[in-house]
PDB file of C-alpha atoms in Angstrom:
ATOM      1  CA  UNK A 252     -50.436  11.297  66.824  1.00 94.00           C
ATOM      2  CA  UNK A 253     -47.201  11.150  65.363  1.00 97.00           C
ATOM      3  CA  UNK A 254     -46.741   9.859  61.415  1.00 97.00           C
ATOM      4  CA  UNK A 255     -43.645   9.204  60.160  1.00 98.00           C
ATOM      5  CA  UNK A 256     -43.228   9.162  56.168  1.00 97.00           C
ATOM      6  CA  UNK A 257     -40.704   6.564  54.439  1.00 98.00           C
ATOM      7  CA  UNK A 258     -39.544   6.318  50.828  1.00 98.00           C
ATOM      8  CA  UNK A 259     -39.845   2.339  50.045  1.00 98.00           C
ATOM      9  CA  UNK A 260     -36.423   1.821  48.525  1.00 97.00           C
ATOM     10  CA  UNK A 261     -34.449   4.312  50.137  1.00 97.00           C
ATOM     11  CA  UNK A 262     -31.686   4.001  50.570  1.00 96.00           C
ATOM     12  CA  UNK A 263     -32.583   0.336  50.016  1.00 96.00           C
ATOM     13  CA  UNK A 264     -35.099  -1.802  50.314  1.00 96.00           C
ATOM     14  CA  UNK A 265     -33.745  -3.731  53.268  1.00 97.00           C
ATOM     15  CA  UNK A 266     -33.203  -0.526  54.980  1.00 98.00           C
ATOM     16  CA  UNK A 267     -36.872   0.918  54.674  1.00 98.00           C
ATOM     17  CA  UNK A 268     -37.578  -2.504  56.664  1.00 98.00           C
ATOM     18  CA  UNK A 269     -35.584  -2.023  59.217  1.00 98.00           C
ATOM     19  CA  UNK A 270     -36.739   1.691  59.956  1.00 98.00           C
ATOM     20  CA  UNK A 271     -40.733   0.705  59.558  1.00 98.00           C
ATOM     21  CA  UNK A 272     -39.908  -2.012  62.139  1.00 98.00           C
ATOM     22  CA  UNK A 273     -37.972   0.413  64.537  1.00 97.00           C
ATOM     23  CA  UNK A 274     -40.185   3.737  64.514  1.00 98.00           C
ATOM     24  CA  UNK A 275     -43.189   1.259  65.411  1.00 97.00           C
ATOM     25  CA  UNK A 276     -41.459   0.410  68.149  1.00 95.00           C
ATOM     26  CA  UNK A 277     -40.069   4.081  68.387  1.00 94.00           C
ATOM     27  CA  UNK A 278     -43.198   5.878  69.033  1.00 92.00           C
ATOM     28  CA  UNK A 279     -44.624   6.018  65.378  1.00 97.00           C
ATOM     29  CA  UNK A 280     -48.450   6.052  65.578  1.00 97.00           C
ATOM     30  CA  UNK A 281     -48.416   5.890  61.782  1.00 98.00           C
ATOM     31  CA  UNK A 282     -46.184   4.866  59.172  1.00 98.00           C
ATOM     32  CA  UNK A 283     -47.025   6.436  56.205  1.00 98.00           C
ATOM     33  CA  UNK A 284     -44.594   4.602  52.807  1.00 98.00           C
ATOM     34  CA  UNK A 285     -44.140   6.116  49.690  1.00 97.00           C
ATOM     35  CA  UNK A 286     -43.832   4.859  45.980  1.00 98.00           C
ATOM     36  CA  UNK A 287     -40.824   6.050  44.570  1.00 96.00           C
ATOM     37  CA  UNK A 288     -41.920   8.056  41.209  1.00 91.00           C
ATOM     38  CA  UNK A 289     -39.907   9.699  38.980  1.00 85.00           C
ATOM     39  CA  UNK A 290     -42.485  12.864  38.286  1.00 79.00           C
ATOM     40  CA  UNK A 291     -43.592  13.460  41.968  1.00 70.00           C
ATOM     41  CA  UNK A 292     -45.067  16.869  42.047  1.00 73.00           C
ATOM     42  CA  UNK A 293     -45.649  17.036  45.568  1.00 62.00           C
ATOM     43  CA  UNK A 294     -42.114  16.186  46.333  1.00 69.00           C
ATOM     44  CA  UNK A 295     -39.184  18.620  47.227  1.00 72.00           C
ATOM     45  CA  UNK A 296     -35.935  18.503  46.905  1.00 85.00           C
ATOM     46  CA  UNK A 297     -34.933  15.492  49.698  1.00 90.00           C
ATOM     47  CA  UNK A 298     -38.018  13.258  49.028  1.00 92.00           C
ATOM     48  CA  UNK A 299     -36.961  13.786  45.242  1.00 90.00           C
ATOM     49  CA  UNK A 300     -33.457  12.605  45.921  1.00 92.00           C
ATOM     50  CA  UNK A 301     -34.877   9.594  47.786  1.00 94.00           C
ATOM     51  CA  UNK A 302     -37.317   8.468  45.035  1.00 94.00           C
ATOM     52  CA  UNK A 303     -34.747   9.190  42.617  1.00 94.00           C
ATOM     53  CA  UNK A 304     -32.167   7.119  44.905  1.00 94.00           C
ATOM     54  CA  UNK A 305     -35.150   4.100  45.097  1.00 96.00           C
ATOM     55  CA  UNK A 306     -35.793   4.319  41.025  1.00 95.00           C
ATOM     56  CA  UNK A 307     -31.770   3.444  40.538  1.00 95.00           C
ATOM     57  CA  UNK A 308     -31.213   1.071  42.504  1.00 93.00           C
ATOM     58  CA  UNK A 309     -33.480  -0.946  40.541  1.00 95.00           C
ATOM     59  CA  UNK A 310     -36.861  -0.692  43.054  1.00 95.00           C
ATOM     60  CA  UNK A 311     -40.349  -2.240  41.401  1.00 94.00           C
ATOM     61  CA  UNK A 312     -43.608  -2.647  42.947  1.00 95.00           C
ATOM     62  CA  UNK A 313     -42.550  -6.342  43.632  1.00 95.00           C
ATOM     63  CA  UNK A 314     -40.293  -4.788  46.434  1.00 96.00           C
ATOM     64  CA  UNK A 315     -43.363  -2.810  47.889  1.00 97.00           C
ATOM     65  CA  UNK A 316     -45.194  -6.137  48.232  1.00 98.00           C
ATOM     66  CA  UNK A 317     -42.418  -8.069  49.762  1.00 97.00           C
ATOM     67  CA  UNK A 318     -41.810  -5.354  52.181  1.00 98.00           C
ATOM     68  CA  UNK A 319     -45.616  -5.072  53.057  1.00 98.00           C
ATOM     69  CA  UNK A 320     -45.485  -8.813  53.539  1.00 97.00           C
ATOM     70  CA  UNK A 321     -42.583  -8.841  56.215  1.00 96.00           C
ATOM     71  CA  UNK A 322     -43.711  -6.299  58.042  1.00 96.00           C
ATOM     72  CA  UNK A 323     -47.294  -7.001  58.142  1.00 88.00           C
ATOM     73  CA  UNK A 324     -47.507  -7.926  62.015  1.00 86.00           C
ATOM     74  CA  UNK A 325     -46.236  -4.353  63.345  1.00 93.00           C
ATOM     75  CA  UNK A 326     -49.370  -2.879  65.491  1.00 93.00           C
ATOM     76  CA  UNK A 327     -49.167   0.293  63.468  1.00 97.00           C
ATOM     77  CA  UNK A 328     -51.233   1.241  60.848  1.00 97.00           C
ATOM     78  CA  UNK A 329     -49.493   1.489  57.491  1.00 98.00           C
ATOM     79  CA  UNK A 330     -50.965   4.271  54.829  1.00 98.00           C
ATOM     80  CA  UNK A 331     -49.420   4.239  51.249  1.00 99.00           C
ATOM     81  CA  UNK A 332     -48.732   7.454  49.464  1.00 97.00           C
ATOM     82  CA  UNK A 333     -49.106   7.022  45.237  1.00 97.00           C
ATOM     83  CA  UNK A 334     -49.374   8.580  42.468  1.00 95.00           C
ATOM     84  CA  UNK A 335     -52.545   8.072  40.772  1.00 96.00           C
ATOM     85  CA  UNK A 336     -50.305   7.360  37.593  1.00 94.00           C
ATOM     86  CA  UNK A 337     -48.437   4.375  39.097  1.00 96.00           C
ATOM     87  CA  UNK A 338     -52.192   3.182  40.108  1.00 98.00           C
ATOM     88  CA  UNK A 339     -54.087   3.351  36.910  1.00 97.00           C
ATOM     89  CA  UNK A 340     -50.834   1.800  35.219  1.00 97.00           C
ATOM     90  CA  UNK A 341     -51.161  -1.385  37.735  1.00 97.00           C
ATOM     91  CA  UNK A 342     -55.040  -1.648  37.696  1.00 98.00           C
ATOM     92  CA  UNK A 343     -57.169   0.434  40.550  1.00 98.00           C
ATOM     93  CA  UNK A 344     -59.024  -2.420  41.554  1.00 98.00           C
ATOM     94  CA  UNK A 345     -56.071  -5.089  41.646  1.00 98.00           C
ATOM     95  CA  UNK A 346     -54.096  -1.932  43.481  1.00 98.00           C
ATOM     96  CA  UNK A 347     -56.797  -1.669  46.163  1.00 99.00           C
ATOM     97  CA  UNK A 348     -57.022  -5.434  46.603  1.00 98.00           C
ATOM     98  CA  UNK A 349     -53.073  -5.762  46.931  1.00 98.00           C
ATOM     99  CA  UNK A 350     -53.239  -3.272  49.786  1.00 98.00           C
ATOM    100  CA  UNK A 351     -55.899  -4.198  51.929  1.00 98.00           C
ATOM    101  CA  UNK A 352     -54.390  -7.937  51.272  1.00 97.00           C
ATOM    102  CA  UNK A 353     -51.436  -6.796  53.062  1.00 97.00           C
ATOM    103  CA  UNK A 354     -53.157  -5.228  56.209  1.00 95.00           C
ATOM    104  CA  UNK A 355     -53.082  -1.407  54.966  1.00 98.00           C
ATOM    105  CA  UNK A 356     -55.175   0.851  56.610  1.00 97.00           C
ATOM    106  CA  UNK A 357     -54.694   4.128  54.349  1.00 98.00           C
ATOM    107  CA  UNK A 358     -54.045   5.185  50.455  1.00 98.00           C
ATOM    108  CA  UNK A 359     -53.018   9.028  49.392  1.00 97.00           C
ATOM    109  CA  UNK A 360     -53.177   9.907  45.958  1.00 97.00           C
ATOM    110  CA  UNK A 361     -51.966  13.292  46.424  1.00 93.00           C
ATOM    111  CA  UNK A 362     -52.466  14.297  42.201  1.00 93.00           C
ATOM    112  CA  UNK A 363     -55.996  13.204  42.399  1.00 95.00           C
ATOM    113  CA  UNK A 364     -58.902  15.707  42.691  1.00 93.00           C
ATOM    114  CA  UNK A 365     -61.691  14.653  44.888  1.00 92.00           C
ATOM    115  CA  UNK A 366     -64.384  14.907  41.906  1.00 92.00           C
ATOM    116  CA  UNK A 367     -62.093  12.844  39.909  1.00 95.00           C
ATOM    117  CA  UNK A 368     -61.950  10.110  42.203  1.00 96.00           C
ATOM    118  CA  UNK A 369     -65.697   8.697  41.907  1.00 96.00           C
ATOM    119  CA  UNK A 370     -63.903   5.283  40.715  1.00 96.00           C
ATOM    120  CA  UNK A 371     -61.308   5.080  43.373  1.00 98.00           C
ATOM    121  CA  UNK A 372     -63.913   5.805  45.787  1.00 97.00           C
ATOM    122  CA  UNK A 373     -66.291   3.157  45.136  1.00 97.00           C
ATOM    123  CA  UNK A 374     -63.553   0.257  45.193  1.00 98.00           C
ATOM    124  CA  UNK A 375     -62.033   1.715  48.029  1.00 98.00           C
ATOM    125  CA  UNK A 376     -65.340   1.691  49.673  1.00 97.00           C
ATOM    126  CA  UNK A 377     -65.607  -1.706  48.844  1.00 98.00           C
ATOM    127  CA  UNK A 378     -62.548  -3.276  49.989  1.00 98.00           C
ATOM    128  CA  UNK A 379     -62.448  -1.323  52.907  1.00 97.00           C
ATOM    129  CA  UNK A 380     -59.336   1.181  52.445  1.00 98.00           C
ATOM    130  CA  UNK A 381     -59.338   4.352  53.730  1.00 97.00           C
ATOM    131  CA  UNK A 382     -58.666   7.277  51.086  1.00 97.00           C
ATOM    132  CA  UNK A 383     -57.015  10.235  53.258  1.00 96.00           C
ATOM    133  CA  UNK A 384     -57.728  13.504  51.249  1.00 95.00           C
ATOM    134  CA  UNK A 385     -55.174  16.720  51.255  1.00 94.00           C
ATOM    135  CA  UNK A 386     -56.653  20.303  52.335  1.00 95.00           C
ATOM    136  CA  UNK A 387     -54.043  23.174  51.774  1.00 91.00           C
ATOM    137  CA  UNK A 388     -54.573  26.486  53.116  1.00 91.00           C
ATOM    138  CA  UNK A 389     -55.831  27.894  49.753  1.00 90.00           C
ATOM    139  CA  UNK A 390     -58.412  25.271  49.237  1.00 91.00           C
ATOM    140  CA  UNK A 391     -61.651  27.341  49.280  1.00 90.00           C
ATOM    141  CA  UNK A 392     -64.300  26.364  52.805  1.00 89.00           C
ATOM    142  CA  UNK A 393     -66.874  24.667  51.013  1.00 90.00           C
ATOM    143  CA  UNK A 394     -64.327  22.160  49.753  1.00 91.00           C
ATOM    144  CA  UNK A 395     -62.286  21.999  52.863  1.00 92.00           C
ATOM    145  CA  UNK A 396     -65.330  20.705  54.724  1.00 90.00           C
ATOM    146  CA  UNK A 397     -66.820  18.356  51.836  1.00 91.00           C
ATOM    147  CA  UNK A 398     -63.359  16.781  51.932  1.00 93.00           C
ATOM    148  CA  UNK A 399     -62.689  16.445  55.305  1.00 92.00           C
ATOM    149  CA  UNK A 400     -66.307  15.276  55.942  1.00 90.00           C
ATOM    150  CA  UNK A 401     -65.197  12.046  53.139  1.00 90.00           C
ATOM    151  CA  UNK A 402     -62.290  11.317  55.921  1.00 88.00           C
ATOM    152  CA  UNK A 403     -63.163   7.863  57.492  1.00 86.00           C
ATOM    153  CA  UNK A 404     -59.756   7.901  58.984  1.00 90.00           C
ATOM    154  CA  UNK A 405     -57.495  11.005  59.365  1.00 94.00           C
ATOM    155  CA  UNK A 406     -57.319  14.199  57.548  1.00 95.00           C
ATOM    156  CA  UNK A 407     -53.717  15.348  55.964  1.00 96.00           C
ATOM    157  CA  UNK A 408     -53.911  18.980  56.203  1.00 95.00           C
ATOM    158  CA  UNK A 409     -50.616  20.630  54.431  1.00 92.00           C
ATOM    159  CA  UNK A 410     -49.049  23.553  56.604  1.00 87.00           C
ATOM    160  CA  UNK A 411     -48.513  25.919  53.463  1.00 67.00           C
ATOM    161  CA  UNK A 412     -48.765  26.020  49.369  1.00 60.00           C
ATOM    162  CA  UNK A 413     -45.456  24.114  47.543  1.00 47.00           C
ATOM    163  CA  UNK A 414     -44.020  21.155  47.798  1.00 45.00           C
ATOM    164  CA  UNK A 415     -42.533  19.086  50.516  1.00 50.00           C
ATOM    165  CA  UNK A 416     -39.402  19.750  52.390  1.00 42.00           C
ATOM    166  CA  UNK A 417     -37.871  21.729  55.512  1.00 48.00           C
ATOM    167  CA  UNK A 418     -39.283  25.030  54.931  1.00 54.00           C
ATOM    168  CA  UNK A 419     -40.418  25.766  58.117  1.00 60.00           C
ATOM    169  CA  UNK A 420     -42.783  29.139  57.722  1.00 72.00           C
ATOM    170  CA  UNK A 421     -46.400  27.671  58.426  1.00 84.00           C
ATOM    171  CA  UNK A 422     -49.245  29.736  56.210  1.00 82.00           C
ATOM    172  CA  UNK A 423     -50.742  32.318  58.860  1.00 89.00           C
ATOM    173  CA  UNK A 424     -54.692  30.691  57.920  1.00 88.00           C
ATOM    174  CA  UNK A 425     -53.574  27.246  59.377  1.00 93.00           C
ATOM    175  CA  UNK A 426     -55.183  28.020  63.157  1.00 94.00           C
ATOM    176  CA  UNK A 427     -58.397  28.609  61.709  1.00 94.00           C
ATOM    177  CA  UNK A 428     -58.633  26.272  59.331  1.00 94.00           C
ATOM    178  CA  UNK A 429     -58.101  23.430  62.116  1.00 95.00           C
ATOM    179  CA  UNK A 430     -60.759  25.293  63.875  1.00 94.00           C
ATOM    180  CA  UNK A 431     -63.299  24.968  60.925  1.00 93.00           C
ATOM    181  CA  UNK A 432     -62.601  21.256  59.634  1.00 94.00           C
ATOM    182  CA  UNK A 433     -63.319  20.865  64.151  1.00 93.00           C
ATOM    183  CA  UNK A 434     -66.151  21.544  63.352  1.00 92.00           C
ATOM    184  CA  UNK A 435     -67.540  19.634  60.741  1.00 92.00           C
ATOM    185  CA  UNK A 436     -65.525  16.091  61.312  1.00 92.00           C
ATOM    186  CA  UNK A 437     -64.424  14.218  64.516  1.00 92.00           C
ATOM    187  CA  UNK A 438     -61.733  13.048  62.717  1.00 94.00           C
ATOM    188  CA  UNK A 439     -58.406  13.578  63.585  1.00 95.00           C
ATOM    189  CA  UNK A 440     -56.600  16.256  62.074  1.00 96.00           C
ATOM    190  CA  UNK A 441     -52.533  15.895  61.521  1.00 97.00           C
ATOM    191  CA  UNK A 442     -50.103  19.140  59.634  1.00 95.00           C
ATOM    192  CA  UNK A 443     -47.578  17.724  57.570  1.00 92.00           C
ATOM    193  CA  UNK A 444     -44.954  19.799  55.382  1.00 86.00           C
ATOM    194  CA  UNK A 445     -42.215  21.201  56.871  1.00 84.00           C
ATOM    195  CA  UNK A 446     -42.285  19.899  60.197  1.00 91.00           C
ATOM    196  CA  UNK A 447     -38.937  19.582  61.710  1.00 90.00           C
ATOM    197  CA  UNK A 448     -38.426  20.515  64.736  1.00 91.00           C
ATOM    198  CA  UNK A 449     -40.077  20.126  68.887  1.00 90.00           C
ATOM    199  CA  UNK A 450     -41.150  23.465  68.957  1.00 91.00           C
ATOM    200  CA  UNK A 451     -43.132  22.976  65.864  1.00 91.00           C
ATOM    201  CA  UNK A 452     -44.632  20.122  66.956  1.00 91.00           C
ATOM    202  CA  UNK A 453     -45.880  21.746  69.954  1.00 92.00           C
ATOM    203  CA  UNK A 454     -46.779  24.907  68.176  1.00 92.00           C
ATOM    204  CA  UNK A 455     -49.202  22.642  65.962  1.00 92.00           C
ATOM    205  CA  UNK A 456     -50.215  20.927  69.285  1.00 94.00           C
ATOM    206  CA  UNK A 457     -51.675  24.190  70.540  1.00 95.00           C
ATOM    207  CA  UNK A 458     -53.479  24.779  67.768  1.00 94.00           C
ATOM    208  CA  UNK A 459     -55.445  22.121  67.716  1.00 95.00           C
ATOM    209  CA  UNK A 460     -54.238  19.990  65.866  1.00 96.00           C
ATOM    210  CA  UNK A 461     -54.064  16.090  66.212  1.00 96.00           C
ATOM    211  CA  UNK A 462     -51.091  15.041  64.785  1.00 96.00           C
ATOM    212  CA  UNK A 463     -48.043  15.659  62.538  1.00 96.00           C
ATOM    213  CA  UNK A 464     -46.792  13.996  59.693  1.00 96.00           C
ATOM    214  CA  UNK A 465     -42.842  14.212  59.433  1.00 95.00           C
ATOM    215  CA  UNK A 466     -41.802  13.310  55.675  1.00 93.00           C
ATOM    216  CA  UNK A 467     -38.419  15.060  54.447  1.00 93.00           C
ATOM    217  CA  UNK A 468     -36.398  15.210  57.987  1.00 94.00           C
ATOM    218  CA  UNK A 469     -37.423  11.995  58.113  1.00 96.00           C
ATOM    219  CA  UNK A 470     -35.771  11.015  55.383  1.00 96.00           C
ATOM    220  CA  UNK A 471     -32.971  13.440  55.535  1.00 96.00           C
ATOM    221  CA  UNK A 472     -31.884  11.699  58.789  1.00 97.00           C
ATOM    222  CA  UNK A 473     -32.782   8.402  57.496  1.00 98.00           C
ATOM    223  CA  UNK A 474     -30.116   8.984  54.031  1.00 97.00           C
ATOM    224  CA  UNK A 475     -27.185  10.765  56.142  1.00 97.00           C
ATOM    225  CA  UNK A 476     -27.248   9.088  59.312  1.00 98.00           C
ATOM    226  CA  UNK A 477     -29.000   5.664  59.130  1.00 98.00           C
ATOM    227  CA  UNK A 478     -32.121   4.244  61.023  1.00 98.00           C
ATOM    228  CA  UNK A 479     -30.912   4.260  64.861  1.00 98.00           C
ATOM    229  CA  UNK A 480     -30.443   7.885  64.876  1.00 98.00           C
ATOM    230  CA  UNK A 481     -33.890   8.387  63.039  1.00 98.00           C
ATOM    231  CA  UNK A 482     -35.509   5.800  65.353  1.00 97.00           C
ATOM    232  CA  UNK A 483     -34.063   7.810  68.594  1.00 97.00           C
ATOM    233  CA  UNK A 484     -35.132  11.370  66.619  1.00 96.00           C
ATOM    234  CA  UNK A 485     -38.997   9.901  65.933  1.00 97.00           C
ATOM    235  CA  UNK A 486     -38.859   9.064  70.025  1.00 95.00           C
ATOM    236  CA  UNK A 487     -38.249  12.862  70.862  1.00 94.00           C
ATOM    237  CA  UNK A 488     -40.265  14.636  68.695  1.00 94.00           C
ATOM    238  CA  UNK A 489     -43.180  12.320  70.146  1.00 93.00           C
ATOM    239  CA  UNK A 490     -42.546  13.111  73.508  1.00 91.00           C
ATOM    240  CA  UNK A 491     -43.017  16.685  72.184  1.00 87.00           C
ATOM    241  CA  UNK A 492     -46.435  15.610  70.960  1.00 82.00           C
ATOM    242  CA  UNK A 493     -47.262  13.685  73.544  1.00 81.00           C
ATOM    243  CA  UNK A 494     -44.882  14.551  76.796  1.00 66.00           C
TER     244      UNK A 494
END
């Protein structure tokens, strides 16, 4: 399972079209679209630039809608990344609604604890939208398995502590974690931060793992070389997943 991440807006709004429309086609399992925010903790330095690059040009939640609209008839799921601030701000309910109107199978909320979420929950629950949860290597067992046991969809494990971006060390407890959250959940399991390159992919592969999520190369290739080559990039590193 490959997931590929997007900044909505980035470069332009037009653009972020083009390349949802081309990595389904490309070999995308999953497109995962973020909400440019201005105070994105999770973020490093590229996805940063690309939110920042989105918030300029004038991008508003009106564009997110629009672009859900048009490309509402791909066959691949579509999972939102937001900051809980940008929901609340909206309305949670009318946020939930909004999504699931426009076919979306997913919502991260990667700044909101799990025991914070009792609200979110229940409308997701619902409505029908699945909340994918975030387990980091330092999040304690008991945790790690109450979290991934909430999964109805996929679990996002992240590769190491920090923020997003094309740091490429993986934390040395990633193996067995996979192996624990195995067994406690047949959901799938897919490592995201950092992930560049084949022979990452297929060193995640061997571990275990389900899938990978691919944010900041991405959206580095995306920003300095347009959607084509990203398109032809997301084909490769799939056949590395799935040869």
């Amino acid at each position: 399972m490959l997931i590929a991440y997007l900044t909505a807006g980035a470069p332009d709004i037009n653009t972020t079209k083009e390349a949802v429309m081309k990595l389904a086609k490309k070999g995308a399992d999953v497109i995962e679209i973020g909400v440019p925010y201005s105070d994105a903790l999770a973020d490093g330095a590229i996805l940063q630039k690309a939110s920042k690059q989105a918030l300029m040009n004038g991008f508003h939640l009106d564009h997110l809608w629009n672009l859900l609209s048009e490309v509402n008839e791909i066959e691949v799921p579509l999972v939102i990344l937001a900051y809980y601030n940008q929901i609340w701000h909206y309305g949670v309910e009318k946020w939930v609604k909004k999504l699931v109107a426009h076919n979306v199978k997913g919502l991260i909320v990667p700044d909101l604890p799990y025991e914070e979420s009792k609200t979110l929950r229940q409308i997701c629950d619902r409505y029908g939208l699945n909340i994918i949860w975030l387990i980091s290597p330092t999040t304690n067992k008991t945790r790690a398995q109450e979290l991934a046991r909430a999964c109805k969809d996929w679990i996002y494990v992240i590769s190491r502590t920090g923020v997003t971006g094309l740091e490429t060390e993986f934390d040395k407890q990633i193996p067995k974690l996979i192996g624990e959250l195995k067994k406690v959940t047949k959901a799938p399991i897919a490592l995201g931060f950092g992930i560049s390159k084949s022979e990452q992919v297929k060193l995640v592969k061997s571990w275990g793992a389900d899938g990978v999520i691919i944010g900041s190369a991405c959206m580095q290739i995306l920003l300095e070389k347009g959607v084509d080559q990203l398109s032809e990039w997301i084909s490769v590193m799939k056949k590395s997943f799935c040869p």
